[in-house]
PDB file of C-alpha atoms and ligand atoms in Angstrom:
ATOM      1  CA  UNK A  17       8.549 -18.369  13.901  1.00  0.00           C
ATOM      2  CA  UNK A  18       8.656 -17.527  10.191  1.00  0.00           C
ATOM      3  CA  UNK A  19       9.706 -14.248   8.622  1.00  0.00           C
ATOM      4  CA  UNK A  20       9.099 -13.343   4.993  1.00  0.00           C
ATOM      5  CA  UNK A  21      11.557 -10.795   3.616  1.00  0.00           C
ATOM      6  CA  UNK A  22      10.712  -9.040   0.336  1.00  0.00           C
ATOM      7  CA  UNK A  23      12.670  -6.415  -1.552  1.00  0.00           C
ATOM      8  CA  UNK A  24      11.350  -4.452  -4.505  1.00  0.00           C
ATOM      9  CA  UNK A  25      13.879  -1.714  -5.229  1.00  0.00           C
ATOM     10  CA  UNK A  26      15.251  -1.572  -8.773  1.00  0.00           C
ATOM     11  CA  UNK A  27      18.441   0.123  -7.569  1.00  0.00           C
ATOM     12  CA  UNK A  28      20.331  -3.005  -6.505  1.00  0.00           C
ATOM     13  CA  UNK A  29      23.263  -2.424  -4.170  1.00  0.00           C
ATOM     14  CA  UNK A  30      22.576   1.335  -4.178  1.00  0.00           C
ATOM     15  CA  UNK A  31      19.165   0.846  -2.616  1.00  0.00           C
ATOM     16  CA  UNK A  32      18.135   2.530   0.613  1.00  0.00           C
ATOM     17  CA  UNK A  33      15.267   0.135   1.273  1.00  0.00           C
ATOM     18  CA  UNK A  34      17.381  -2.964   0.671  1.00  0.00           C
ATOM     19  CA  UNK A  35      19.893  -1.733   3.244  1.00  0.00           C
ATOM     20  CA  UNK A  36      17.132  -1.044   5.757  1.00  0.00           C
ATOM     21  CA  UNK A  37      15.142  -4.232   5.193  1.00  0.00           C
ATOM     22  CA  UNK A  38      18.339  -6.286   5.628  1.00  0.00           C
ATOM     23  CA  UNK A  39      19.085  -4.468   8.889  1.00  0.00           C
ATOM     24  CA  UNK A  40      15.556  -5.122  10.172  1.00  0.00           C
ATOM     25  CA  UNK A  41      15.776  -8.818   9.323  1.00  0.00           C
ATOM     26  CA  UNK A  42      19.222  -9.073  10.947  1.00  0.00           C
ATOM     27  CA  UNK A  43      17.743  -7.591  14.125  1.00  0.00           C
ATOM     28  CA  UNK A  44      15.010 -10.237  14.101  1.00  0.00           C
ATOM     29  CA  UNK A  45      17.519 -13.019  13.496  1.00  0.00           C
ATOM     30  CA  UNK A  46      19.538 -11.853  16.484  1.00  0.00           C
ATOM     31  CA  UNK A  47      16.475 -11.636  18.691  1.00  0.00           C
ATOM     32  CA  UNK A  48      14.605 -14.812  17.743  1.00  0.00           C
ATOM     33  CA  UNK A  49      16.570 -18.076  17.880  1.00  0.00           C
ATOM     34  CA  UNK A  50      15.488 -20.521  15.199  1.00  0.00           C
ATOM     35  CA  UNK A  51      13.753 -17.852  13.134  1.00  0.00           C
ATOM     36  CA  UNK A  52      13.112 -19.105   9.605  1.00  0.00           C
ATOM     37  CA  UNK A  53      13.646 -16.462   6.919  1.00  0.00           C
ATOM     38  CA  UNK A  54      12.246 -16.775   3.400  1.00  0.00           C
ATOM     39  CA  UNK A  55      13.563 -14.189   0.964  1.00  0.00           C
ATOM     40  CA  UNK A  56      12.210 -13.031  -2.374  1.00  0.00           C
ATOM     41  CA  UNK A  57      13.700 -10.317  -4.512  1.00  0.00           C
ATOM     42  CA  UNK A  58      10.717  -9.024  -6.472  1.00  0.00           C
ATOM     43  CA  UNK A  59      13.005  -7.015  -8.746  1.00  0.00           C
ATOM     44  CA  UNK A  60      15.061  -9.924 -10.030  1.00  0.00           C
ATOM     45  CA  UNK A  61      12.353 -12.528  -9.421  1.00  0.00           C
ATOM     46  CA  UNK A  62       9.045 -10.761 -10.086  1.00  0.00           C
ATOM     47  CA  UNK A  63       5.620 -12.284 -10.264  1.00  0.00           C
ATOM     48  CA  UNK A  64       3.707 -11.800 -13.518  1.00  0.00           C
ATOM     49  CA  UNK A  65       1.083  -9.071 -13.593  1.00  0.00           C
ATOM     50  CA  UNK A  66      -2.435 -10.095 -12.711  1.00  0.00           C
ATOM     51  CA  UNK A  67      -3.823 -10.420 -16.226  1.00  0.00           C
ATOM     52  CA  UNK A  68      -7.038 -12.160 -17.189  1.00  0.00           C
ATOM     53  CA  UNK A  69      -5.310 -15.444 -17.955  1.00  0.00           C
ATOM     54  CA  UNK A  70      -3.630 -15.377 -14.540  1.00  0.00           C
ATOM     55  CA  UNK A  71      -6.866 -14.508 -12.765  1.00  0.00           C
ATOM     56  CA  UNK A  72      -8.850 -17.280 -14.437  1.00  0.00           C
ATOM     57  CA  UNK A  73      -6.077 -19.843 -14.018  1.00  0.00           C
ATOM     58  CA  UNK A  74      -5.746 -20.306 -17.802  1.00  0.00           C
ATOM     59  CA  UNK A  75      -2.043 -19.558 -17.374  1.00  0.00           C
ATOM     60  CA  UNK A  76      -1.207 -22.527 -15.179  1.00  0.00           C
ATOM     61  CA  UNK A  77       2.416 -21.560 -14.595  1.00  0.00           C
ATOM     62  CA  UNK A  78       1.509 -18.061 -13.426  1.00  0.00           C
ATOM     63  CA  UNK A  79      -1.287 -19.454 -11.279  1.00  0.00           C
ATOM     64  CA  UNK A  80       1.113 -21.868  -9.579  1.00  0.00           C
ATOM     65  CA  UNK A  81       3.543 -19.015  -8.911  1.00  0.00           C
ATOM     66  CA  UNK A  82       0.774 -16.982  -7.329  1.00  0.00           C
ATOM     67  CA  UNK A  83      -0.387 -19.919  -5.226  1.00  0.00           C
ATOM     68  CA  UNK A  84       3.172 -20.409  -3.938  1.00  0.00           C
ATOM     69  CA  UNK A  85       3.460 -16.703  -3.075  1.00  0.00           C
ATOM     70  CA  UNK A  86       0.145 -16.907  -1.237  1.00  0.00           C
ATOM     71  CA  UNK A  87       1.243 -19.977   0.745  1.00  0.00           C
ATOM     72  CA  UNK A  88       4.516 -18.255   1.666  1.00  0.00           C
ATOM     73  CA  UNK A  89       2.588 -15.195   2.850  1.00  0.00           C
ATOM     74  CA  UNK A  90       0.005 -17.148   4.832  1.00  0.00           C
ATOM     75  CA  UNK A  91       2.555 -19.148   6.857  1.00  0.00           C
ATOM     76  CA  UNK A  92       4.600 -16.057   7.755  1.00  0.00           C
ATOM     77  CA  UNK A  93       4.358 -14.510  11.212  1.00  0.00           C
ATOM     78  CA  UNK A  94       6.416 -11.444  10.331  1.00  0.00           C
ATOM     79  CA  UNK A  95       6.706  -9.756   6.946  1.00  0.00           C
ATOM     80  CA  UNK A  96       9.492  -7.295   6.186  1.00  0.00           C
ATOM     81  CA  UNK A  97       9.115  -5.386   2.921  1.00  0.00           C
ATOM     82  CA  UNK A  98      11.622  -3.073   1.304  1.00  0.00           C
ATOM     83  CA  UNK A  99       9.277  -0.607  -0.404  1.00  0.00           C
ATOM     84  CA  UNK A 100      10.602   2.488  -2.150  1.00  0.00           C
ATOM     85  CA  UNK A 101       8.287   5.240  -3.325  1.00  0.00           C
ATOM     86  CA  UNK A 102       8.129   5.103  -7.109  1.00  0.00           C
ATOM     87  CA  UNK A 103       5.944   7.678  -8.829  1.00  0.00           C
ATOM     88  CA  UNK A 104       4.184   8.337  -5.523  1.00  0.00           C
ATOM     89  CA  UNK A 105       3.225   4.683  -5.136  1.00  0.00           C
ATOM     90  CA  UNK A 106       5.035   1.372  -4.771  1.00  0.00           C
ATOM     91  CA  UNK A 107       7.122  -0.387  -7.457  1.00  0.00           C
ATOM     92  CA  UNK A 108       4.937  -2.320  -9.880  1.00  0.00           C
ATOM     93  CA  UNK A 109       6.778  -5.501  -8.892  1.00  0.00           C
ATOM     94  CA  UNK A 110       5.547  -5.094  -5.317  1.00  0.00           C
ATOM     95  CA  UNK A 111       2.050  -4.290  -6.589  1.00  0.00           C
ATOM     96  CA  UNK A 112       2.132  -7.490  -8.674  1.00  0.00           C
ATOM     97  CA  UNK A 113       2.980  -9.481  -5.527  1.00  0.00           C
ATOM     98  CA  UNK A 114       0.201  -7.770  -3.538  1.00  0.00           C
ATOM     99  CA  UNK A 115      -2.241  -8.592  -6.338  1.00  0.00           C
ATOM    100  CA  UNK A 116      -1.465 -12.262  -5.750  1.00  0.00           C
ATOM    101  CA  UNK A 117      -1.878 -12.266  -1.980  1.00  0.00           C
ATOM    102  CA  UNK A 118      -4.981 -10.064  -1.814  1.00  0.00           C
ATOM    103  CA  UNK A 119      -7.465 -12.780  -2.747  1.00  0.00           C
ATOM    104  CA  UNK A 120     -11.104 -12.993  -1.685  1.00  0.00           C
ATOM    105  CA  UNK A 121     -11.787 -16.073   0.408  1.00  0.00           C
ATOM    106  CA  UNK A 122      -8.094 -16.464   1.261  1.00  0.00           C
ATOM    107  CA  UNK A 123      -6.895 -13.230   2.858  1.00  0.00           C
ATOM    108  CA  UNK A 124     -10.156 -11.282   3.054  1.00  0.00           C
ATOM    109  CA  UNK A 125     -13.868 -11.811   2.623  1.00  0.00           C
ATOM    110  CA  UNK A 126     -17.000  -9.760   2.437  1.00  0.00           C
ATOM    111  CA  UNK A 127     -19.678 -10.375   5.038  1.00  0.00           C
ATOM    112  CA  UNK A 128     -23.083  -8.830   5.696  1.00  0.00           C
ATOM    113  CA  UNK A 129     -21.269  -6.407   7.983  1.00  0.00           C
ATOM    114  CA  UNK A 130     -18.628  -5.468   5.427  1.00  0.00           C
ATOM    115  CA  UNK A 131     -15.118  -6.639   4.585  1.00  0.00           C
ATOM    116  CA  UNK A 132     -13.145  -8.834   6.982  1.00  0.00           C
ATOM    117  CA  UNK A 133      -9.382  -9.428   6.867  1.00  0.00           C
ATOM    118  CA  UNK A 134      -8.345 -13.069   7.201  1.00  0.00           C
ATOM    119  CA  UNK A 135      -4.531 -12.707   7.379  1.00  0.00           C
ATOM    120  CA  UNK A 136      -4.671 -11.901  11.070  1.00  0.00           C
ATOM    121  CA  UNK A 137      -1.954 -12.167  13.700  1.00  0.00           C
ATOM    122  CA  UNK A 138       0.916 -11.073  11.453  1.00  0.00           C
ATOM    123  CA  UNK A 139       3.339  -8.206  11.901  1.00  0.00           C
ATOM    124  CA  UNK A 140       4.438  -6.068   8.995  1.00  0.00           C
ATOM    125  CA  UNK A 141       7.538  -3.894   8.983  1.00  0.00           C
ATOM    126  CA  UNK A 142       8.077  -1.727   5.911  1.00  0.00           C
ATOM    127  CA  UNK A 143      11.484  -0.296   5.046  1.00  0.00           C
ATOM    128  CA  UNK A 144      10.364   2.853   3.251  1.00  0.00           C
ATOM    129  CA  UNK A 145      12.563   5.019   1.029  1.00  0.00           C
ATOM    130  CA  UNK A 146      11.525   8.305  -0.553  1.00  0.00           C
ATOM    131  CA  UNK A 147      13.394  10.847  -2.596  1.00  0.00           C
ATOM    132  CA  UNK A 148      11.245  13.666  -1.240  1.00  0.00           C
ATOM    133  CA  UNK A 149       9.819  14.430   2.179  1.00  0.00           C
ATOM    134  CA  UNK A 150       6.214  13.457   2.917  1.00  0.00           C
ATOM    135  CA  UNK A 151       6.050  12.665   6.645  1.00  0.00           C
ATOM    136  CA  UNK A 152       3.150  10.649   8.028  1.00  0.00           C
ATOM    137  CA  UNK A 153       0.104  11.866   6.157  1.00  0.00           C
ATOM    138  CA  UNK A 154       0.807  13.706   2.935  1.00  0.00           C
ATOM    139  CA  UNK A 155      -1.969  13.626   0.300  1.00  0.00           C
ATOM    140  CA  UNK A 156       0.832  12.869  -2.198  1.00  0.00           C
ATOM    141  CA  UNK A 157       1.719   9.641  -0.388  1.00  0.00           C
ATOM    142  CA  UNK A 158       0.280   6.647  -2.226  1.00  0.00           C
ATOM    143  CA  UNK A 159       3.104   4.407  -1.020  1.00  0.00           C
ATOM    144  CA  UNK A 160       2.984   4.064   2.799  1.00  0.00           C
ATOM    145  CA  UNK A 161      -0.703   5.025   2.897  1.00  0.00           C
ATOM    146  CA  UNK A 162      -1.470   2.370   0.291  1.00  0.00           C
ATOM    147  CA  UNK A 163       0.496  -0.311   2.124  1.00  0.00           C
ATOM    148  CA  UNK A 164      -1.214   0.521   5.427  1.00  0.00           C
ATOM    149  CA  UNK A 165      -4.601   0.372   3.699  1.00  0.00           C
ATOM    150  CA  UNK A 166      -4.145  -2.831   1.742  1.00  0.00           C
ATOM    151  CA  UNK A 167      -2.504  -4.830   4.525  1.00  0.00           C
ATOM    152  CA  UNK A 168      -5.023  -3.464   7.044  1.00  0.00           C
ATOM    153  CA  UNK A 169      -7.749  -4.664   4.685  1.00  0.00           C
ATOM    154  CA  UNK A 170      -6.163  -8.122   4.790  1.00  0.00           C
ATOM    155  CA  UNK A 171      -6.242  -8.080   8.605  1.00  0.00           C
ATOM    156  CA  UNK A 172      -2.742  -6.858   9.398  1.00  0.00           C
ATOM    157  CA  UNK A 173      -3.060  -3.867  11.693  1.00  0.00           C
ATOM    158  CA  UNK A 174       0.375  -4.227  13.301  1.00  0.00           C
ATOM    159  CA  UNK A 175       2.256  -2.183  10.707  1.00  0.00           C
ATOM    160  CA  UNK A 176       5.479  -0.273  11.328  1.00  0.00           C
ATOM    161  CA  UNK A 177       7.377   1.976   8.925  1.00  0.00           C
ATOM    162  CA  UNK A 178      11.132   2.438   9.084  1.00  0.00           C
ATOM    163  CA  UNK A 179      11.460   5.508   6.909  1.00  0.00           C
ATOM    164  CA  UNK A 180      14.353   7.191   5.101  1.00  0.00           C
ATOM    165  CA  UNK A 181      13.065  10.203   3.213  1.00  0.00           C
ATOM    166  CA  UNK A 182      14.492  13.186   1.448  1.00  0.00           C
ATOM    167  CA  UNK A 183      17.244  10.877   0.189  1.00  0.00           C
ATOM    168  CA  UNK A 184      17.338  12.602  -3.213  1.00  0.00           C
ATOM    169  CA  UNK A 185      17.894  16.079  -1.787  1.00  0.00           C
ATOM    170  CA  UNK A 186      21.662  15.660  -1.406  1.00  0.00           C
ATOM    171  CA  UNK A 187      24.210  12.990  -0.452  1.00  0.00           C
ATOM    172  CA  UNK A 188      24.224  14.409   3.088  1.00  0.00           C
ATOM    173  CA  UNK A 189      20.426  14.183   3.293  1.00  0.00           C
ATOM    174  CA  UNK A 190      20.641  10.565   2.212  1.00  0.00           C
ATOM    175  CA  UNK A 191      23.311   9.762   4.806  1.00  0.00           C
ATOM    176  CA  UNK A 192      21.363  11.499   7.562  1.00  0.00           C
ATOM    177  CA  UNK A 193      18.050   9.932   6.558  1.00  0.00           C
ATOM    178  CA  UNK A 194      19.590   6.464   6.576  1.00  0.00           C
ATOM    179  CA  UNK A 195      21.140   7.057  10.000  1.00  0.00           C
ATOM    180  CA  UNK A 196      17.788   8.245  11.372  1.00  0.00           C
ATOM    181  CA  UNK A 197      16.023   5.248   9.873  1.00  0.00           C
ATOM    182  CA  UNK A 198      18.556   2.759  11.269  1.00  0.00           C
ATOM    183  CA  UNK A 199      18.216   4.347  14.707  1.00  0.00           C
ATOM    184  CA  UNK A 200      14.421   3.996  14.510  1.00  0.00           C
ATOM    185  CA  UNK A 201      14.476   0.203  14.047  1.00  0.00           C
ATOM    186  CA  UNK A 202      12.822  -1.250  17.113  1.00  0.00           C
ATOM    187  CA  UNK A 203      13.936  -4.250  19.130  1.00  0.00           C
ATOM    188  CA  UNK A 204      11.634  -7.084  18.031  1.00  0.00           C
ATOM    189  CA  UNK A 205      11.274  -8.896  21.353  1.00  0.00           C
ATOM    190  CA  UNK A 206      11.073  -5.868  23.625  1.00  0.00           C
ATOM    191  CA  UNK A 207       8.304  -4.543  21.446  1.00  0.00           C
ATOM    192  CA  UNK A 208       6.463  -7.856  21.316  1.00  0.00           C
ATOM    193  CA  UNK A 209       6.637  -8.365  25.089  1.00  0.00           C
TER     194      UNK A 209
HETATM  195  C1  FMN B 320      11.596   5.045 -10.844  1.00  0.00           C
HETATM  196  C2  FMN B 320      11.684   5.930  -9.650  1.00  0.00           C
HETATM  197  C3  FMN B 320      10.585   6.682  -9.273  1.00  0.00           C
HETATM  198  C4  FMN B 320      10.649   7.496  -8.147  1.00  0.00           C
HETATM  199  N1  FMN B 320       9.555   8.221  -7.777  1.00  0.00           N
HETATM  200  C5  FMN B 320       9.610   8.988  -6.671  1.00  0.00           C
HETATM  201  C6  FMN B 320       8.471   9.738  -6.234  1.00  0.00           C
HETATM  202  O1  FMN B 320       7.406   9.713  -6.815  1.00  0.00           O
HETATM  203  N2  FMN B 320       8.598  10.506  -5.110  1.00  0.00           N
HETATM  204  C7  FMN B 320       9.752  10.542  -4.386  1.00  0.00           C
HETATM  205  O2  FMN B 320       9.796  11.229  -3.372  1.00  0.00           O
HETATM  206  N3  FMN B 320      10.849   9.831  -4.772  1.00  0.00           N
HETATM  207  C8  FMN B 320      10.790   9.071  -5.877  1.00  0.00           C
HETATM  208  N4  FMN B 320      11.885   8.338  -6.258  1.00  0.00           N
HETATM  209  C9  FMN B 320      13.061   8.336  -5.396  1.00  0.00           C
HETATM  210  C10 FMN B 320      13.033   7.110  -4.511  1.00  0.00           C
HETATM  211  O3  FMN B 320      11.859   7.047  -3.727  1.00  0.00           O
HETATM  212  C11 FMN B 320      14.228   7.103  -3.592  1.00  0.00           C
HETATM  213  O4  FMN B 320      15.402   7.101  -4.405  1.00  0.00           O
HETATM  214  C12 FMN B 320      14.244   5.902  -2.667  1.00  0.00           C
HETATM  215  O5  FMN B 320      15.447   5.883  -1.998  1.00  0.00           O
HETATM  216  C13 FMN B 320      14.108   4.635  -3.418  1.00  0.00           C
HETATM  217  O6  FMN B 320      14.405   3.541  -2.596  1.00  0.00           O
HETATM  218  P1  FMN B 320      15.560   2.555  -3.048  1.00  0.00           P
HETATM  219  O7  FMN B 320      16.833   3.342  -2.901  1.00  0.00           O
HETATM  220  O8  FMN B 320      15.473   1.416  -2.109  1.00  0.00           O
HETATM  221  O9  FMN B 320      15.278   2.150  -4.461  1.00  0.00           O
HETATM  222  C14 FMN B 320      11.846   7.543  -7.382  1.00  0.00           C
HETATM  223  C15 FMN B 320      12.955   6.787  -7.781  1.00  0.00           C
HETATM  224  C16 FMN B 320      12.874   5.973  -8.885  1.00  0.00           C
HETATM  225  C17 FMN B 320      14.061   5.153  -9.285  1.00  0.00           C
END
C-alpha cells in the first residue's frame, strides 16, 4: 500500500496542519506494515504555476515535474494533505499541485452523461487548520469545500477532514483545537474493515 503525504503550510515548525498530517501518517504507519510513504513539502518544494508554457509542454522541465507529480498521485492508495485555510481557500502551492493532477484524460474525463472521475479507489485525509471557526458548511469556506469538490470530481469520494479551527482566537483555543483534532484521527484499519 502506498501513501502520499503532502504539506503546504508556510509556517514551518509552527504549523498546525503539519503537526496533524504527521500524526495521521504515523497512525497509518503503525497500522499498515510495509506501508510506503512518499512525502512532498509543497512549501519548500513547490510546483510551478500552471502557466501557458507549462500547459502546452513548451517548458519541458515544468512539464516533467508535473508528470512526476501525476504519477506519484496515481499510484497512491491513500493521500494525506496538510491544508491550512489561507485567504478562505488553500495555499497557492497546494493549488499549483492540484492544477497538475487535475488533468482531463488522466484523472477525469467528460462523457455524454457528464464528467467522470478516473482517480477512483483512493482515500483522502485532509489535516485542516483555520484561524477562524467555520464548521462543516460555511459559505465562507473555500478551503475544505473546494478540496471536497475537486477531489470528488477526480473520483475520490472517501474524504475525511481532521480539523483544528479557531486556532487564531487565543493560545488556549489553539491548544484545545489541536487536542480535539488529534482525538478525532480515526484508526485506519478499523475504519477500512
Ligand atoms: C497567509 C495566511 C492567510 C490566512 N487566511 C485565513 C483565512 O482566510 N481564514 C482563517 O480563518 N484563517 C486564516 N489564516 C489562519 C490559518 O488558517 C491558521 O493559522 C491555520 O492554523 C494555518 O495552518 P498552519 O498552522 O498549518 O499554517 C491565515 C493564515 C495565513 C498565514
